[in-house]
Coordinates of C-alpha atoms in Angstrom, one line a residue:
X1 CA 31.5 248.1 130.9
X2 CA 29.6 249.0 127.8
X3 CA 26.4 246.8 128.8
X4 CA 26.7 248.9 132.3
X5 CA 26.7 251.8 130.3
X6 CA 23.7 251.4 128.4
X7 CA 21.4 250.2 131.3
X8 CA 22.6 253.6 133.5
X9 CA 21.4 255.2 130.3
X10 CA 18.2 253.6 130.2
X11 CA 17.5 253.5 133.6
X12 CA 18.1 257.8 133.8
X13 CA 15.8 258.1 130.9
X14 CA 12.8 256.0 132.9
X15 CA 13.7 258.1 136.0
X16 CA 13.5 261.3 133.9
X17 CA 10.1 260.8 131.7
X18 CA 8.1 259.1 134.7
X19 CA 9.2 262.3 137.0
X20 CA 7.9 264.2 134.0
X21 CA 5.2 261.6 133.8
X22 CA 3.8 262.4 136.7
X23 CA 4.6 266.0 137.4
X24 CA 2.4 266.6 134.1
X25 CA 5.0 268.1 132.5
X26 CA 5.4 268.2 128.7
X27 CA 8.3 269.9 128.1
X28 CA 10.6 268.1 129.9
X29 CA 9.1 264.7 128.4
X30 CA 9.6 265.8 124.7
X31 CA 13.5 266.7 126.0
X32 CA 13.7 262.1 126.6
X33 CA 11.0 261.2 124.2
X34 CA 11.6 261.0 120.2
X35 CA 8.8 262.4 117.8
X36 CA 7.8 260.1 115.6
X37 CA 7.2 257.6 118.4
X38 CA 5.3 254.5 119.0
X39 CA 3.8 253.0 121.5
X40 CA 2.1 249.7 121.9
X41 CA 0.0 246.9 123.9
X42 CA -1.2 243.3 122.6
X43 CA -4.0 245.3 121.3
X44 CA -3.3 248.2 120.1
X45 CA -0.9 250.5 118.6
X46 CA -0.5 254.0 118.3
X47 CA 2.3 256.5 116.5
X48 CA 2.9 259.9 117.9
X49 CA 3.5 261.8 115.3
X50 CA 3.8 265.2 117.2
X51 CA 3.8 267.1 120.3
X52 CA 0.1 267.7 120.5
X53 CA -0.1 263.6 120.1
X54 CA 2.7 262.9 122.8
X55 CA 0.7 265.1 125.0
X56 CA -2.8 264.6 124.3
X57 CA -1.8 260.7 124.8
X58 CA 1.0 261.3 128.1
X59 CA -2.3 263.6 129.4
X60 CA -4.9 260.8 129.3
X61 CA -2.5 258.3 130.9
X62 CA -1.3 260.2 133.6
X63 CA -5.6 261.2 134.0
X64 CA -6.4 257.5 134.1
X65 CA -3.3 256.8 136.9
X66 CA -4.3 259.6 138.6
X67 CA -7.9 258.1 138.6
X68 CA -6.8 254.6 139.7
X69 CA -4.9 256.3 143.2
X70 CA -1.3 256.0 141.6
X71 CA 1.0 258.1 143.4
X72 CA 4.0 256.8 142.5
X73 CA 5.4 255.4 139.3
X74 CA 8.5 253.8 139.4
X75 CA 10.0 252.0 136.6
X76 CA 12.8 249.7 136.9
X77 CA 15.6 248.8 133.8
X78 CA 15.1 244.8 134.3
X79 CA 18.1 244.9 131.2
X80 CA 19.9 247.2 128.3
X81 CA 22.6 246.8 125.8
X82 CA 23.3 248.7 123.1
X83 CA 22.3 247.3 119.5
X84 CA 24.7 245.8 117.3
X85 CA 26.8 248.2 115.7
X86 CA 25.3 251.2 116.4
X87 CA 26.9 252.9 119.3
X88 CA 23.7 255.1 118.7
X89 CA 21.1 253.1 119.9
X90 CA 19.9 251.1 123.1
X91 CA 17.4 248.1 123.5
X92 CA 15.9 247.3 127.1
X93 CA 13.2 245.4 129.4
X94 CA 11.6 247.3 132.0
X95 CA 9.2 246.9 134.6
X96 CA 6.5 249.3 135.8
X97 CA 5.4 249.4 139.6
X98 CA 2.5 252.0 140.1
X99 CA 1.6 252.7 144.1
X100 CA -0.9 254.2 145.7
X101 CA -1.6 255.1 149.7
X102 CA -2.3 250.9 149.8
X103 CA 0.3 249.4 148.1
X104 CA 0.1 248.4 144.2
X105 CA -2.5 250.7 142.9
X106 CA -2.3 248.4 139.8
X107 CA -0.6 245.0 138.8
X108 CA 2.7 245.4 137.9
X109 CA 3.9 244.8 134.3
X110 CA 6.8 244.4 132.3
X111 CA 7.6 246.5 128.8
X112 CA 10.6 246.4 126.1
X113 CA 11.8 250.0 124.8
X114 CA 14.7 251.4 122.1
X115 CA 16.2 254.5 122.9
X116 CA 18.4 256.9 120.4
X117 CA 20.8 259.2 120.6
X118 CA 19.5 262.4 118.8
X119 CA 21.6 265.7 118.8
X120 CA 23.4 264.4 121.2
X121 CA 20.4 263.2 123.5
X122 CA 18.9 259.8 124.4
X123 CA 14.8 259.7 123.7
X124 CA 12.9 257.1 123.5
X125 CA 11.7 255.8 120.4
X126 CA 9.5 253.2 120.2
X127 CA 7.6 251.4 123.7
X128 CA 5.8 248.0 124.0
X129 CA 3.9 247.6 127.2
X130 CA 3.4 243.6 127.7
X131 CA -0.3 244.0 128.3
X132 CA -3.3 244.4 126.8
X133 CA -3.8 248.0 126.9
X134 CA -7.9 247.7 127.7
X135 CA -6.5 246.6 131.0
X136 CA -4.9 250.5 131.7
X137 CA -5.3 252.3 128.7
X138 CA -1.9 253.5 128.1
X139 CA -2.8 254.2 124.8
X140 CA -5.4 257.0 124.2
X141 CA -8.5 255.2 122.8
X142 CA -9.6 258.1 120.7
X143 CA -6.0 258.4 118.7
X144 CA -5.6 254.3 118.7
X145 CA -8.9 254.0 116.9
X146 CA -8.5 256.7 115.0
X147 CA -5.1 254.7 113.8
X148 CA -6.5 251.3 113.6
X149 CA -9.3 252.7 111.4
X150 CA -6.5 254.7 108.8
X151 CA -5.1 251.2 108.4
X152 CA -8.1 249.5 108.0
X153 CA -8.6 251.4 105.0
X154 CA -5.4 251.6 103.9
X155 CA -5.8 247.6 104.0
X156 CA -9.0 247.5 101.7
X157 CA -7.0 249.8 99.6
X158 CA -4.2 248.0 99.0
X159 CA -6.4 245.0 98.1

């Protein structure tokens, strides 16, 4: 009953952000998506630290699906529970299917997610995509090199 719980949650917040997603619309994203967040590929890794960030990055995305023919974006709980004591908190699989007018626009793919409950709302909080993001670019490029290059310094820093 609980397990069923947290994947109707998690599935409602896919359905929610990829409407928003794809209807280009901010506002109603930043209502299901947690700032801080983070994002990541194989490759890279990004943190969105506000809502200039979340929209500069949702904005590219949805430009480079839009680019590739997607019209529909459909994501799919695959699994969900809610983490170990903490009634507060969800971990879940996913898999992203992206159409266009002939059939997948782009290979399908699979990604892990954490949601939390924040003033009473589930957002996500943190997103893997299990791919390497030069294959899509989920991730803006600008903002992820901008990122890898703050911790490369901070790396030579620290040494």
């Amino acid at each position: 009953m609980i397990k069923a719980m947290a994947f109707h949650i998690y599935q409602q917040n896919l359905d929610v952000v990829s409407r928003a997603l794809m209807a280009g619309d901010l506002s109603e994203m930043m209502r299901h998506i947690a700032i801080p967040n983070m994002m990541s590929t194989h490759d890279t890794e990004i943190v969105m630290s506000s809502p200039e960030e979340l929209d500069i990055v949702m904005s590219d995305f949805r430009a480079q699906l839009l680019a590739r023919g997607v019209e529909t974006y459909t994501r799919t709980c695959l699994e969900a529970d809610f983490v170990a004591e903490r009634g507060d908190m969800i971990a879940g699989s996913h898999r992203t299917v992206m159409t266009g007018r002939h059939g997948d626009a782009i290979t399908p793919y699979l990604n892990h997610s954490v949601l939390m409950q924040i003033d009473g709302q589930w957002k996500g909080i943190w997103l893997q995509a299990i791919m390497d993001n030069t294959e899509l670019e989920i991730l803006s490029p600008d903002i992820a090199a901008a990122q890898a290059e703050a911790r490369r310094v901070l790396d030579r820093i620290r040494r």
